Coordinates of N, CA and C and ligand atoms in Angstrom, one line a residue:
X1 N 2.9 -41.2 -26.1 CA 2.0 -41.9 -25.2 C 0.5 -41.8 -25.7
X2 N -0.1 -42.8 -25.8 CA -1.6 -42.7 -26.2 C -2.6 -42.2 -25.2
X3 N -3.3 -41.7 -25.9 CA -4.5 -40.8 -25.2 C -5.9 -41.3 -25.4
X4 N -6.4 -42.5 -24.5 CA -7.6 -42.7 -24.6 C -8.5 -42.4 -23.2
X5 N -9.6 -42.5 -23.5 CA -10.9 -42.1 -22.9 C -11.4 -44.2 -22.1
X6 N -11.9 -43.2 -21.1 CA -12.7 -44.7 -20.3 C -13.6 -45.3 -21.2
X7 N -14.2 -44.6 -22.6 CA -15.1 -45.2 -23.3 C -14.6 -46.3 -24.2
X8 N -12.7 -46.6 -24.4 CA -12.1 -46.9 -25.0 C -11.7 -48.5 -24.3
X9 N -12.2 -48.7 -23.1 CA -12.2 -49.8 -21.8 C -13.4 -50.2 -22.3
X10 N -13.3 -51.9 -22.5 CA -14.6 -52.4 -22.9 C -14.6 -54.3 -22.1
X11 N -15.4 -54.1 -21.7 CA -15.8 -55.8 -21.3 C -15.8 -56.6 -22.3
X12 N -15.2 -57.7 -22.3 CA -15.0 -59.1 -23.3 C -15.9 -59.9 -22.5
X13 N -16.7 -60.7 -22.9 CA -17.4 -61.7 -22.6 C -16.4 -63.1 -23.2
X14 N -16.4 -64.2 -22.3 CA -15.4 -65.2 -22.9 C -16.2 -66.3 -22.9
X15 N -16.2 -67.0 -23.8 CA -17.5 -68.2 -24.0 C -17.2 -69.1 -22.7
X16 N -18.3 -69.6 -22.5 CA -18.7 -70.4 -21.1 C -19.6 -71.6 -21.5
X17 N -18.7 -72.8 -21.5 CA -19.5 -74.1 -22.1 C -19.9 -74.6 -20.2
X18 N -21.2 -74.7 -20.1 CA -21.9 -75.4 -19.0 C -22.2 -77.0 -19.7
X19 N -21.5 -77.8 -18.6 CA -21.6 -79.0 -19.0 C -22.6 -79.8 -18.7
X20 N -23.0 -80.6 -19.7 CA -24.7 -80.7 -19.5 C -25.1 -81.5 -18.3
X21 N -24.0 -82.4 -18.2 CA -24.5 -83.5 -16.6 C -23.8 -82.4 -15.7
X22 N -24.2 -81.7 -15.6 CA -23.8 -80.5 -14.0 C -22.8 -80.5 -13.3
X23 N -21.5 -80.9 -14.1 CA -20.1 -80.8 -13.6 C -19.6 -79.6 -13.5
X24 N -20.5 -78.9 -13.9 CA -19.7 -77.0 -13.8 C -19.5 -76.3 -15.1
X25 N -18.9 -75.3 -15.3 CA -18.3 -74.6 -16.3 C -17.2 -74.1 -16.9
X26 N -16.7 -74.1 -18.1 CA -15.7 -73.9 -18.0 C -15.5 -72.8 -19.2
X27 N -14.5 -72.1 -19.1 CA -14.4 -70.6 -20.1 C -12.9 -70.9 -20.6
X28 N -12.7 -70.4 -22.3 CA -11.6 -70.2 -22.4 C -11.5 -68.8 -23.1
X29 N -10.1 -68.7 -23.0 CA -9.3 -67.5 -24.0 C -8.5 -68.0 -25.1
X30 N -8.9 -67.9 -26.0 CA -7.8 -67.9 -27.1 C -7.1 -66.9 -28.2
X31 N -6.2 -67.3 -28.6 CA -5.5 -66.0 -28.8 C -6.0 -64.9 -29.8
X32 N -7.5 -65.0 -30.2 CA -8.2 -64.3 -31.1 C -8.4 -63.4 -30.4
X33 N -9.5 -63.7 -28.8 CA -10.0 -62.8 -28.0 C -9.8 -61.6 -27.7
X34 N -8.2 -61.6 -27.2 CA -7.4 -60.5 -27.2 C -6.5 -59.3 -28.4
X35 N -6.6 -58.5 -28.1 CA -6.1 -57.2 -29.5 C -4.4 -57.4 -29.1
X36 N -4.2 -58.3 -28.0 CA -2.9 -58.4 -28.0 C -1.7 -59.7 -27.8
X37 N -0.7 -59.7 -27.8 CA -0.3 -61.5 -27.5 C -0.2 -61.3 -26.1
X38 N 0.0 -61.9 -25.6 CA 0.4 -62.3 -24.1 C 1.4 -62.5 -23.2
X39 N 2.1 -61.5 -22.9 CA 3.6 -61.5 -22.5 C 4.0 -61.7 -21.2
X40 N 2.8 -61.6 -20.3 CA 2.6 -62.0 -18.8 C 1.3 -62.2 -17.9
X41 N 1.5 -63.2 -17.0 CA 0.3 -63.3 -16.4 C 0.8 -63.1 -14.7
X42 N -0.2 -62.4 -14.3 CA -0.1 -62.5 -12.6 C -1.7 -62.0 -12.3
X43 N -1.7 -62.6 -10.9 CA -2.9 -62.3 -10.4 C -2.6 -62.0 -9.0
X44 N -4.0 -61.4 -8.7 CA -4.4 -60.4 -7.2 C -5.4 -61.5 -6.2
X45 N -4.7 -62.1 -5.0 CA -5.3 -62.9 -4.4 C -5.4 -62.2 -2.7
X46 N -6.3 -63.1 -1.9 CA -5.9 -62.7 -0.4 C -5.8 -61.0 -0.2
X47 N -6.5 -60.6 -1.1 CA -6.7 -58.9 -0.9 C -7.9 -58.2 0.0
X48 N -7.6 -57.8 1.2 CA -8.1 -57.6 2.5 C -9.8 -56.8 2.0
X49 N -10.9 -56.9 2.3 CA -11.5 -56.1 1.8 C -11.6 -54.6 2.0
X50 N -11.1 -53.8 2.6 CA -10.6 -52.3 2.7 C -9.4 -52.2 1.8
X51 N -8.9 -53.1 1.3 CA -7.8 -52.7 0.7 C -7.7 -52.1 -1.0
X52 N -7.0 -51.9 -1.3 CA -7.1 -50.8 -2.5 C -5.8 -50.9 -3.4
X53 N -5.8 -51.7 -4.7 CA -5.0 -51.5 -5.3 C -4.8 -51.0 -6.7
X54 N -3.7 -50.7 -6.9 CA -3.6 -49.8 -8.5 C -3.2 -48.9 -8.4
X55 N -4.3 -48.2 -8.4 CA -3.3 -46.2 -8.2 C -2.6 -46.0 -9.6
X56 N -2.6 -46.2 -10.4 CA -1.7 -45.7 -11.2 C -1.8 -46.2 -12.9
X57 N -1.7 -45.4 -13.8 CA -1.7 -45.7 -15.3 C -0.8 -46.1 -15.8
X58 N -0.5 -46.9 -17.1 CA 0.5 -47.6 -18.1 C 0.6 -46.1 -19.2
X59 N 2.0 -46.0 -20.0 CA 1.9 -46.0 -20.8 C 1.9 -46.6 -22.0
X60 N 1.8 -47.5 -22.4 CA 1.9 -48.6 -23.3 C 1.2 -49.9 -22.7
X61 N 1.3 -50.2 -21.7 CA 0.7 -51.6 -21.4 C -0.9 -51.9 -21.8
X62 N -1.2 -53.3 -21.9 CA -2.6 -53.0 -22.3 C -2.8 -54.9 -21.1
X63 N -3.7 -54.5 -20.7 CA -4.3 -55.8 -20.0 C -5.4 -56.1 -19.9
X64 N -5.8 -57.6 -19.8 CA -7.2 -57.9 -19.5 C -7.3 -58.8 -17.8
X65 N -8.4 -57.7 -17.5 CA -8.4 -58.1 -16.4 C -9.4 -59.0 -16.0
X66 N -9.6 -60.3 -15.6 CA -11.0 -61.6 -14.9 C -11.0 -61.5 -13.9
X67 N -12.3 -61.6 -13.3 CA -12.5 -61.9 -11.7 C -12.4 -63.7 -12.0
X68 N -11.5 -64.2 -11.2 CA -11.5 -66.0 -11.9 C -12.4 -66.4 -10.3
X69 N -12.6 -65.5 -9.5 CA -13.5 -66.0 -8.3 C -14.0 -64.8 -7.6
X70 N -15.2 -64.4 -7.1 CA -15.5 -63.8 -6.5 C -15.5 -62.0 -7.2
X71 N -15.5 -60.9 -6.6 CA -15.8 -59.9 -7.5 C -15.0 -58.8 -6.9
X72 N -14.9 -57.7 -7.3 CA -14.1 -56.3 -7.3 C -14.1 -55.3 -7.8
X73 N -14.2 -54.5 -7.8 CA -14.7 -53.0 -8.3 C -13.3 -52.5 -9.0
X74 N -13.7 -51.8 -10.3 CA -12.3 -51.2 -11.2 C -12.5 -49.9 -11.5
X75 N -12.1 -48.8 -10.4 CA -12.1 -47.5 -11.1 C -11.7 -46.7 -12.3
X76 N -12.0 -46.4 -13.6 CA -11.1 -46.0 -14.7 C -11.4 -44.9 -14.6
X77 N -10.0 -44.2 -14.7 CA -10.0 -42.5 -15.2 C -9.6 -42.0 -16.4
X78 N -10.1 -41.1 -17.3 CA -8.8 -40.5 -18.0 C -8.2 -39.0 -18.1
X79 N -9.0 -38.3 -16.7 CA -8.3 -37.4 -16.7 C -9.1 -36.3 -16.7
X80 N -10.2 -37.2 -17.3 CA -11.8 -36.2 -17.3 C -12.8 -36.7 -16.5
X81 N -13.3 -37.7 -17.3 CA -14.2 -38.5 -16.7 C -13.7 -39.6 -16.0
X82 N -14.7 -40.5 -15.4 CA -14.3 -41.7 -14.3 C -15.7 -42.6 -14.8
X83 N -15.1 -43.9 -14.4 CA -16.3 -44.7 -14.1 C -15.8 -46.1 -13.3
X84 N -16.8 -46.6 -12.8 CA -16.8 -47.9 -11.6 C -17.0 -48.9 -12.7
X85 N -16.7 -50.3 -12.9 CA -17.2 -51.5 -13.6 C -17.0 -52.4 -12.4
X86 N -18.1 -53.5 -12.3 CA -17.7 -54.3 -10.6 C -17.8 -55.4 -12.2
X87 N -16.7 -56.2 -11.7 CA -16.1 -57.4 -12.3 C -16.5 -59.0 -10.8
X88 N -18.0 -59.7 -11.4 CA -18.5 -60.6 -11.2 C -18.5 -61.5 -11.5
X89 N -18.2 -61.7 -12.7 CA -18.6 -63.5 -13.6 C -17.6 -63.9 -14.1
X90 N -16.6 -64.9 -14.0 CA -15.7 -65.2 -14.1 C -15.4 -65.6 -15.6
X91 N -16.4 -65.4 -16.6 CA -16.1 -64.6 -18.2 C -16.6 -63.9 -18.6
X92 N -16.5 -63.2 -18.0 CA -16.4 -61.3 -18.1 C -15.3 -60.2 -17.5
X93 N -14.6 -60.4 -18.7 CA -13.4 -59.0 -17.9 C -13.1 -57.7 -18.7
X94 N -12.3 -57.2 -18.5 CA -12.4 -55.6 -18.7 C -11.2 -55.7 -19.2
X95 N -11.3 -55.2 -20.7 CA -9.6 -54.8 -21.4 C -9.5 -53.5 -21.1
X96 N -8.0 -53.7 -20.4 CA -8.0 -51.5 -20.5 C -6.6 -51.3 -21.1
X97 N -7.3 -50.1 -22.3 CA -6.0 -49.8 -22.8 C -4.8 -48.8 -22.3
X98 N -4.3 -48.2 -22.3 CA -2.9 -47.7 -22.5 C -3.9 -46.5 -22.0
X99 N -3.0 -45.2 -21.1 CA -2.8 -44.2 -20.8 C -4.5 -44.1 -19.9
X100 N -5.2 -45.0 -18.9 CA -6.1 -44.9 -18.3 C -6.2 -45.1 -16.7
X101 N -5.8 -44.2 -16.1 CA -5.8 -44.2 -14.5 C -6.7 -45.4 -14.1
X102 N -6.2 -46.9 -13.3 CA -7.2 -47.3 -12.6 C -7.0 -47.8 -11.1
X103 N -8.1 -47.9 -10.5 CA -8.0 -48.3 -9.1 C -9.2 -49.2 -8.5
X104 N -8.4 -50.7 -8.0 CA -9.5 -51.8 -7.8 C -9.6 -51.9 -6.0
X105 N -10.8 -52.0 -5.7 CA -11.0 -52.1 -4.3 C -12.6 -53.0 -4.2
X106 N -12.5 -53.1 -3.2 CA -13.9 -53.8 -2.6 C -14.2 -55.0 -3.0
X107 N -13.0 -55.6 -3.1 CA -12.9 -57.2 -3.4 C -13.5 -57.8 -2.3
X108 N -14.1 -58.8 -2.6 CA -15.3 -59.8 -2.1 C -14.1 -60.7 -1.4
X109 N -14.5 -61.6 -0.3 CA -13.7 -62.5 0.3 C -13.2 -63.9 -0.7
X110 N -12.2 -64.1 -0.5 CA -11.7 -65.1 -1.6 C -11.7 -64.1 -3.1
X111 N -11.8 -63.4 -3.4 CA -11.4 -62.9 -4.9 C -10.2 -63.0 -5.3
X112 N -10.3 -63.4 -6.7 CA -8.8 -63.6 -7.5 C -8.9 -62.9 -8.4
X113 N -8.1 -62.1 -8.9 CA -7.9 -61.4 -10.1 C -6.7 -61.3 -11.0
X114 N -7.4 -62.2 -12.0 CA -6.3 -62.6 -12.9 C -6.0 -61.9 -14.1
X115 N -4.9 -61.1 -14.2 CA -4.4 -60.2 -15.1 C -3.5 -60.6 -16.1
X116 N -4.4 -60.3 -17.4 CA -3.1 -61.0 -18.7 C -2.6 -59.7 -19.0
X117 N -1.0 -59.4 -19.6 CA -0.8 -58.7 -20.2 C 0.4 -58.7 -21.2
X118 N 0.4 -57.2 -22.1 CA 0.8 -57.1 -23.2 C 2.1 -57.2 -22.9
X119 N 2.7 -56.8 -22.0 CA 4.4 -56.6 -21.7 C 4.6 -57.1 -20.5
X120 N 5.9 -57.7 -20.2 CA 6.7 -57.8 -19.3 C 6.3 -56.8 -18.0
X121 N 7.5 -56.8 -17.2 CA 7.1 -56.1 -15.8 C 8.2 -55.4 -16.2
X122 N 7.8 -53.5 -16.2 CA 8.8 -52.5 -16.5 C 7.9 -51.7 -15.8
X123 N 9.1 -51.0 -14.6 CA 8.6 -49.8 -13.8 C 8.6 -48.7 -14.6
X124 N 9.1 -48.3 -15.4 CA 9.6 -47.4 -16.0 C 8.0 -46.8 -17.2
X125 N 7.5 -48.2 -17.2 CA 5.6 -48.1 -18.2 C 5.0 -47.5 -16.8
X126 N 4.7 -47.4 -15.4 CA 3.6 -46.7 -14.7 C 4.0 -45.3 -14.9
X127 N 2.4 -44.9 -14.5 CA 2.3 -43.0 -13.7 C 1.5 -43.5 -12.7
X128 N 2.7 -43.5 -11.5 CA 1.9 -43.7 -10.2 C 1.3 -42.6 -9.2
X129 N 1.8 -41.5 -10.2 CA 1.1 -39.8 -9.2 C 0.2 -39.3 -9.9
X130 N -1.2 -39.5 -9.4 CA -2.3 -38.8 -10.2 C -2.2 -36.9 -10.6
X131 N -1.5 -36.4 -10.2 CA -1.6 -35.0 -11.1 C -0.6 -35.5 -11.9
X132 N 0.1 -35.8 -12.0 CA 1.2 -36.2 -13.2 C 0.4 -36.5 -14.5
X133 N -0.7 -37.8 -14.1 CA -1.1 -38.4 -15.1 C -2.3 -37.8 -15.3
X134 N -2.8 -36.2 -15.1 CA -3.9 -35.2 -15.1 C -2.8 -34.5 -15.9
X135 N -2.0 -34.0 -15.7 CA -1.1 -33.3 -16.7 C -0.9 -33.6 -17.7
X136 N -0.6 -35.4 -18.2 CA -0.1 -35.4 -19.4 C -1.7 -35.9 -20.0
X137 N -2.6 -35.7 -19.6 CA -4.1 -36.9 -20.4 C -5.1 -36.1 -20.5
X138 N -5.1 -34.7 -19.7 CA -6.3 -33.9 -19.6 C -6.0 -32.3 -20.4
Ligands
TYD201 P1 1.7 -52.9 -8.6 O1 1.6 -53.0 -10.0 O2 1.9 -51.6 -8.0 O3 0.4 -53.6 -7.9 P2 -1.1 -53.1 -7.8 O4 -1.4 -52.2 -9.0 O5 -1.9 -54.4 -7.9 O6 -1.4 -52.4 -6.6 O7 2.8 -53.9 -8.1 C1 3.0 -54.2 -6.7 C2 4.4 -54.6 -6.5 O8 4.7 -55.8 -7.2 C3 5.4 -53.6 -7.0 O9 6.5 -53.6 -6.1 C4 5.9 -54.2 -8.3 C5 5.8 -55.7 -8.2 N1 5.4 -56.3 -9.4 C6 6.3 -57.2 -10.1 O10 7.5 -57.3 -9.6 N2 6.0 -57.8 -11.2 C7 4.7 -57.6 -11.8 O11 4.4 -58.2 -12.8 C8 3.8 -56.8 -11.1 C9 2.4 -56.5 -11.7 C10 4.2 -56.2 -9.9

């Protein structure tokens, strides 16, 4: 299992062409952006604002997370330290790698959060009991 630090979680900026006659903006990802291929996408919608999701670390998974509307707060742990990132601008998101406790709350009304990631859906990659994942990272 890899052992990184919250310093190891870093914001991607994703280019944002503003169209000159004021039709809006638009961002892409291509497959340079990411340190990884792309083996699934899901996203977090209709998330109550008291509500609170995550709870829990990958071993191996690696994801990049977009606010594609509206904003949310991303707690990262590793076991030592913590830190908050609030995810605002819809190209700007947060890669987080492998073995990093996180937990998203304080989503704005209408927020979407769209999650790319490295693997499929395997229960068997979480640590959903935080002294578990204090025992094996600290
Ligand atoms: P979970 O990853 O715990 O959500 P969050 O971290 O946002 O709180 O997943 C919630 C439920 O959805 C859980 O029962 C597993 C299921 N799920 C899938 O079936 N496929 C997926 O790709 C994901 C992310 C979750």
């Amino acid at each position: 299992m890899k052992h990184n630090t919250i310093e190891s979680v870093s914001l991607i900026e994703l280019p944002k062409i503003s169209d000159e006659n004021g039709r809006g903006n638009l961002s892409v990802i291509e497959k340079e952006i990411l340190p990884f291929e792309i083996a699934r996408v899901y996203y977090l919608y209709d998330v109550p604002s008291d509500a609170y999701r995550g709870g829990h670390a990958h071993k191996n998974l690696q994801q990049f997370l977009l606010p594609l509307s509206g904003s949310f707060d991303v707690i990262l742990k590793d076991g030592k330290n913590s830190r908050t990132v609030t995810l605002n601008k819809p190209n700007k998101g947060l890669l987080i790698v492998p073995g990093i406790w996180r937990e998203l709350e304080n989503f704005s009304s209408g927020a979407v959060c769209l999650v790319l990631a490295s693997e499929v859906y395997d229960e068997a990659d979480y640590i959903r009991d935080f002294e578990t994942f204090k025992k094996q990272f600290s």
